[in-house]
Tab-separated table of C-alpha atoms in Angstrom:
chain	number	residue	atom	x	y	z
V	1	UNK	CA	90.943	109.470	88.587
V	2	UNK	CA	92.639	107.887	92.004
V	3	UNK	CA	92.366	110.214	94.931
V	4	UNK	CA	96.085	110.279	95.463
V	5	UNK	CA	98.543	109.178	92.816
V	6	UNK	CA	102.222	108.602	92.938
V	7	UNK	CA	104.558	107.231	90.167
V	8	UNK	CA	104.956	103.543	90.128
V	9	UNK	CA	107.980	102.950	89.535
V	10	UNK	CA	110.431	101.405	90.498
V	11	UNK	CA	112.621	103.916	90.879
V	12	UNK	CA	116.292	102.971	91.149
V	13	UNK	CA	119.641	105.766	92.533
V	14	UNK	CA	123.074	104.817	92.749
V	15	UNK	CA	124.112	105.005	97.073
V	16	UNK	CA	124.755	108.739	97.598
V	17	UNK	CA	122.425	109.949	94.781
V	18	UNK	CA	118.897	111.964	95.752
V	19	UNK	CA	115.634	110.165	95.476
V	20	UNK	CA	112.814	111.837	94.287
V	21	UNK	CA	109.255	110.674	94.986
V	22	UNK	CA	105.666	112.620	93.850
V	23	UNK	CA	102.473	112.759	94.713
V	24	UNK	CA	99.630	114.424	93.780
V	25	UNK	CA	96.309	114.474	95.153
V	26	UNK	CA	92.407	115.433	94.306
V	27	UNK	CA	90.771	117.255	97.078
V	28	UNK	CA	91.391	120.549	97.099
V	29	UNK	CA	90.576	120.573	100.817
V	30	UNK	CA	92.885	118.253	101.818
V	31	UNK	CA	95.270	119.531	104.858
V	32	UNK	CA	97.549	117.105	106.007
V	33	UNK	CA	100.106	115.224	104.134
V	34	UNK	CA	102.343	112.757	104.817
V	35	UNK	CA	105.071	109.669	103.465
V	36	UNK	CA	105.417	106.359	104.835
V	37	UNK	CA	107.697	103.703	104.306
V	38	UNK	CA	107.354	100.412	103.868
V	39	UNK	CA	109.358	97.528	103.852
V	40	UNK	CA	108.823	94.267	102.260
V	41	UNK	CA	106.614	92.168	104.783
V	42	UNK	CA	106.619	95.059	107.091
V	43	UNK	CA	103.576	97.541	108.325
V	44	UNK	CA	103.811	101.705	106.856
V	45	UNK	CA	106.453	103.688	109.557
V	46	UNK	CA	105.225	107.283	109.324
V	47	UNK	CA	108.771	109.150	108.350
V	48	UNK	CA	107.399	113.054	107.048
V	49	UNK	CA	105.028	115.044	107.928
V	50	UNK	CA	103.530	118.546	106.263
V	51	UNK	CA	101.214	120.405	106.266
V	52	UNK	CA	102.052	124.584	105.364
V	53	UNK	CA	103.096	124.927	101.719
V	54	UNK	CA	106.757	124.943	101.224
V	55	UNK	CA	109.644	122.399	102.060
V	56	UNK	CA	110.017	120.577	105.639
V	57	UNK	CA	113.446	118.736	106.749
V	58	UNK	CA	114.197	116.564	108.768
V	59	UNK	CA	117.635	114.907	108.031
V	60	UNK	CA	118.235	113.546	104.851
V	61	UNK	CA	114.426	113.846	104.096
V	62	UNK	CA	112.858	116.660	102.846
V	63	UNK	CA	108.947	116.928	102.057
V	64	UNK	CA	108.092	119.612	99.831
V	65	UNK	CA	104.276	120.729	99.271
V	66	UNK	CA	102.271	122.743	97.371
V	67	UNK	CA	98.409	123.213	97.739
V	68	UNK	CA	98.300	125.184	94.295
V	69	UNK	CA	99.188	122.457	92.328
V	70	UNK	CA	98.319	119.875	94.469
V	71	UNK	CA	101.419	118.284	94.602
V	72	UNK	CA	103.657	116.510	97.268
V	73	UNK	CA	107.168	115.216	97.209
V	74	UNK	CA	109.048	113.314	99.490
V	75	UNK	CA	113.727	113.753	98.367
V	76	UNK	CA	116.102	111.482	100.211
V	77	UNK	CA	119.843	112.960	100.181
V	78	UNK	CA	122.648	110.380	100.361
V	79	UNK	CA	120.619	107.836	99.456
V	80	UNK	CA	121.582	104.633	101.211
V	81	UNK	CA	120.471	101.094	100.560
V	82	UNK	CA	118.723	100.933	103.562
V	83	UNK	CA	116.206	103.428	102.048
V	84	UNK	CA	115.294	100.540	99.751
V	85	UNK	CA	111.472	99.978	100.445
V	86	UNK	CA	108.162	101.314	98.736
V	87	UNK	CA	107.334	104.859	99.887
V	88	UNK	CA	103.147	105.966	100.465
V	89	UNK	CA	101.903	109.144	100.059
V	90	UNK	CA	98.559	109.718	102.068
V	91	UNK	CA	96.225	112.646	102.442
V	92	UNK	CA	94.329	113.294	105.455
V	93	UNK	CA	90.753	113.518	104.486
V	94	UNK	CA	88.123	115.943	106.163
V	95	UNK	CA	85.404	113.538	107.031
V	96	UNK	CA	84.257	112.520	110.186
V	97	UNK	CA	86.796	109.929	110.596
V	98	UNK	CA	89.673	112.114	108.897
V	99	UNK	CA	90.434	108.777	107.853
V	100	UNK	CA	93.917	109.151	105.381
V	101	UNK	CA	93.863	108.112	101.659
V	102	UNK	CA	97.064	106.592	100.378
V	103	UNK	CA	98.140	106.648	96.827
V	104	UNK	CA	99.605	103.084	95.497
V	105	UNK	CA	103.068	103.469	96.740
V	106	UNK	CA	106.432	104.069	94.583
V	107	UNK	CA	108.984	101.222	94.814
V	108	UNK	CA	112.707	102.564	95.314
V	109	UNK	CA	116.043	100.910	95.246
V	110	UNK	CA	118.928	102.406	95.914
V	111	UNK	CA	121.825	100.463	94.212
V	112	UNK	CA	125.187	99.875	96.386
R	1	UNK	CA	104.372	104.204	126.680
R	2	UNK	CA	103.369	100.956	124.738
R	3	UNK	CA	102.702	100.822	121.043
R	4	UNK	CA	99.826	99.750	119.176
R	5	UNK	CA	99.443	95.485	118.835
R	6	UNK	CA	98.024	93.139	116.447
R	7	UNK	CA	97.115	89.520	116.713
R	8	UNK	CA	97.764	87.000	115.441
R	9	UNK	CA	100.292	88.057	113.392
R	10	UNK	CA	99.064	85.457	110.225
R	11	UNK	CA	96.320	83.938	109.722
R	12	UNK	CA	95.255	81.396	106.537
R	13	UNK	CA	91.661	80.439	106.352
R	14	UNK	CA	89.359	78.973	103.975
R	15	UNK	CA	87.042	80.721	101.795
R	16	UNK	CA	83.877	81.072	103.230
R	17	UNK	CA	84.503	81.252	106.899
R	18	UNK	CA	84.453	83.902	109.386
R	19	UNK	CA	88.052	85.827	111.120
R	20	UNK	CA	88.576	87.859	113.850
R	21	UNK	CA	91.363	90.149	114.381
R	22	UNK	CA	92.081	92.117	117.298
R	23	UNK	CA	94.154	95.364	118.259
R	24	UNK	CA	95.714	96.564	121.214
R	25	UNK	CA	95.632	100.642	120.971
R	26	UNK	CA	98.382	102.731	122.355
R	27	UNK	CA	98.330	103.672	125.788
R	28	UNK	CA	95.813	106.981	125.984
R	29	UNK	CA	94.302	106.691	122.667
R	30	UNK	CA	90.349	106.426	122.587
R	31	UNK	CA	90.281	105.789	118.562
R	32	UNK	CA	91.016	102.824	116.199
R	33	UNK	CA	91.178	102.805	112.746
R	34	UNK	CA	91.258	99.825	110.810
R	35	UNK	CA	93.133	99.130	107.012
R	36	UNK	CA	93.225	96.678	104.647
R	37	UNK	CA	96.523	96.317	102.053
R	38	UNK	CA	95.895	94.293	99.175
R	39	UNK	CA	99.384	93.302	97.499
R	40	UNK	CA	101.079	95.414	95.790
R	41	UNK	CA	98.304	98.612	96.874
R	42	UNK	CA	97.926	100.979	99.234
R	43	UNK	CA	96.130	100.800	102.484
R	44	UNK	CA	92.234	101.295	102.313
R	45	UNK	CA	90.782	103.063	105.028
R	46	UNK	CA	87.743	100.118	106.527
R	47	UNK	CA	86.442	101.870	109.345
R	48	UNK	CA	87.358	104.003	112.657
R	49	UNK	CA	85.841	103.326	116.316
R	50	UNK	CA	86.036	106.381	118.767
R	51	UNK	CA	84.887	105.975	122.101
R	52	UNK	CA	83.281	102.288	120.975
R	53	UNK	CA	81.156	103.689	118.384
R	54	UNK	CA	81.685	103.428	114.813
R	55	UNK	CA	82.700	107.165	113.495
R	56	UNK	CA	83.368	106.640	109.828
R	57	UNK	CA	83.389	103.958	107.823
R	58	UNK	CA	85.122	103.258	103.806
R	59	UNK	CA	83.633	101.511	100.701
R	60	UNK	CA	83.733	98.046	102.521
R	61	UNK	CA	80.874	95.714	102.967
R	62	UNK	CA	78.586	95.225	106.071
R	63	UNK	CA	80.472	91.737	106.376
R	64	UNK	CA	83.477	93.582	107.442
R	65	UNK	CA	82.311	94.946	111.280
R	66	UNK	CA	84.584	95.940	113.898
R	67	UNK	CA	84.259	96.318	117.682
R	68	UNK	CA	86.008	98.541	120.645
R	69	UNK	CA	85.797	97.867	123.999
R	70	UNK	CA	85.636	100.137	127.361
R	71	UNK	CA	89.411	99.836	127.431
R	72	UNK	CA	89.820	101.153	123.559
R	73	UNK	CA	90.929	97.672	121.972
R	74	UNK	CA	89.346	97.124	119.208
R	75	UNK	CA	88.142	94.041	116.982
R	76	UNK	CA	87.850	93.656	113.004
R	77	UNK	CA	85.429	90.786	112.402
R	78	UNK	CA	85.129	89.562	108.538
R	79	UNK	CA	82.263	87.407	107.704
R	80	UNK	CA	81.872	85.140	104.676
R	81	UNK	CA	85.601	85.456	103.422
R	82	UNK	CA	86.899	85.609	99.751
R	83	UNK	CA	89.479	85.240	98.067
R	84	UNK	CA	89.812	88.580	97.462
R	85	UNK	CA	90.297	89.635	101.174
R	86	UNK	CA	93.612	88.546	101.515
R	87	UNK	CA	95.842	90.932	102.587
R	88	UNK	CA	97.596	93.049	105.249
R	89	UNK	CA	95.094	94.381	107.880
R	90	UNK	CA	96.295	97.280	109.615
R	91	UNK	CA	95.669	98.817	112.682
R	92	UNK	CA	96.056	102.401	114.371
R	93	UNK	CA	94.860	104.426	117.128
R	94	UNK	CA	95.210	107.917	118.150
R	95	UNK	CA	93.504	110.411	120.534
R	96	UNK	CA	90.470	112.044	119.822
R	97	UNK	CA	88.039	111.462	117.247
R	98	UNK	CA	89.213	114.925	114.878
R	99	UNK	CA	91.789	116.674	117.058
R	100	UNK	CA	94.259	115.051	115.732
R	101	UNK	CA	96.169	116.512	112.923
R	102	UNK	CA	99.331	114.216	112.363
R	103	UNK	CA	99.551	110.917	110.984
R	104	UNK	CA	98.857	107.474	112.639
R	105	UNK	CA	101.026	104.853	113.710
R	106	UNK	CA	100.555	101.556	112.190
R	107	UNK	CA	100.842	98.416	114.162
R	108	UNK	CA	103.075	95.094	112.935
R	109	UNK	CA	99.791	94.333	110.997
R	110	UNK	CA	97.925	90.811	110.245
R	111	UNK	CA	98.344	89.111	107.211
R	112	UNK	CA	95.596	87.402	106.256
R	113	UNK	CA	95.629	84.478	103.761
R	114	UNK	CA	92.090	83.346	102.450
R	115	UNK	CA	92.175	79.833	100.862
């Protein structure tokens, strides 16, 4: 079983339509999550943070977590075609290095 | 406040040879991590420096080594190269070897093309 798993999509939303993206994770001791996006030919840019159970917002994005079920989500309101790029879910580990573990990625398009 | 750099920005080389690839941290950071992001995968954690000692290292071989110097730059040397290393290496630095609690800023990244 991977560490951190996220669907693989692709996922495709008409412009203006919510995107939703999951994760879920394996260690149970894992205390910082977190959702990148990438685009094509293009390093991660850190966009959410979170780390208290619950949802977090921050403009159109909302991250919403739960340690119980180990689960993560990352929804995009008013989805815009901009948006279109793979999204990562990583996990903040607990070792020395605290080193993050990143699940595959989930490819979105967001159709004009 | 400066970002964190990457050079050279690509690189092709032939199998068998050796590659360096070097990373400017972010002004005030003492750690680098180093990642490498096969096609189509998520980044893989190599190894972090803090304070120009290795403090962690992932499920990569010894022919993979990495440097960081008094001013907190930092080095990834690969040794040997395969096919198989092609990808996106990725570099980030942040303060403090556990403090921290948020996540890391890439840099542009080095793509790497074995041959």
């Amino acid at each position: 079983q991977k560490e951190v798993e996220q669907n693989s999509g692709p996922l495709s939303v008409p412009e203006g339509a919510i995107a939703s993206l999951n994760c879920t994770y394996s260690d149970r001791v894992s205390q910082s999550f977190f959702w990148y996006r990438q685009y094509s030919g293009k390093s991660p840019e850190l966009i959410m943070s979170i780390y208290s159970n619950g949802d977090k917002e921050d403009g159109r994005f909302t991250a919403q977590l739960n340690k119980a079920s180990q689960y993560v989500s990352l929804l995009i309101r008013d989805s815009q075609p901009s948006d279109s790029a793979t999204y990562l879910c990583a996990v903040k580990a607990l070792g020395s290095a605290r080193q993050l573990t990143f699940g595959s990625g989930t490819q979105l398009t967001v159709l004009p | 406040e400066t970002g964190v750099t990457q050079s050279p920005t690509h690189l092709i080389k032939t199998r068998g040879q050796q590659v360096t690839l070097r990373c400017s941290s972010q002004s005030g950071h003492n750690t680098v991590s180093w990642y490498q992001q096969a096609l189509g995968q998520g980044p893989q954690f190599i190894f972090q420096y803090y304070r120009e000692e290795e403090n962690g290292r992932g499920n990569f071989p010894p022919r993979f080594s990495g440097l960081q110097f008094p001013n907190y730059s930092s080095e990834l040397n690969v040794n040997a190269l395969e096919l198989d290393d092609s990808a996106l290496y990725l570099c980030a630095s942040s303060l403090g070897r556990q403090g921290e609690n948020h996540g890391y800023t890439f840099g542009s990244g080095t793509r790497l093309t074995v041959v």
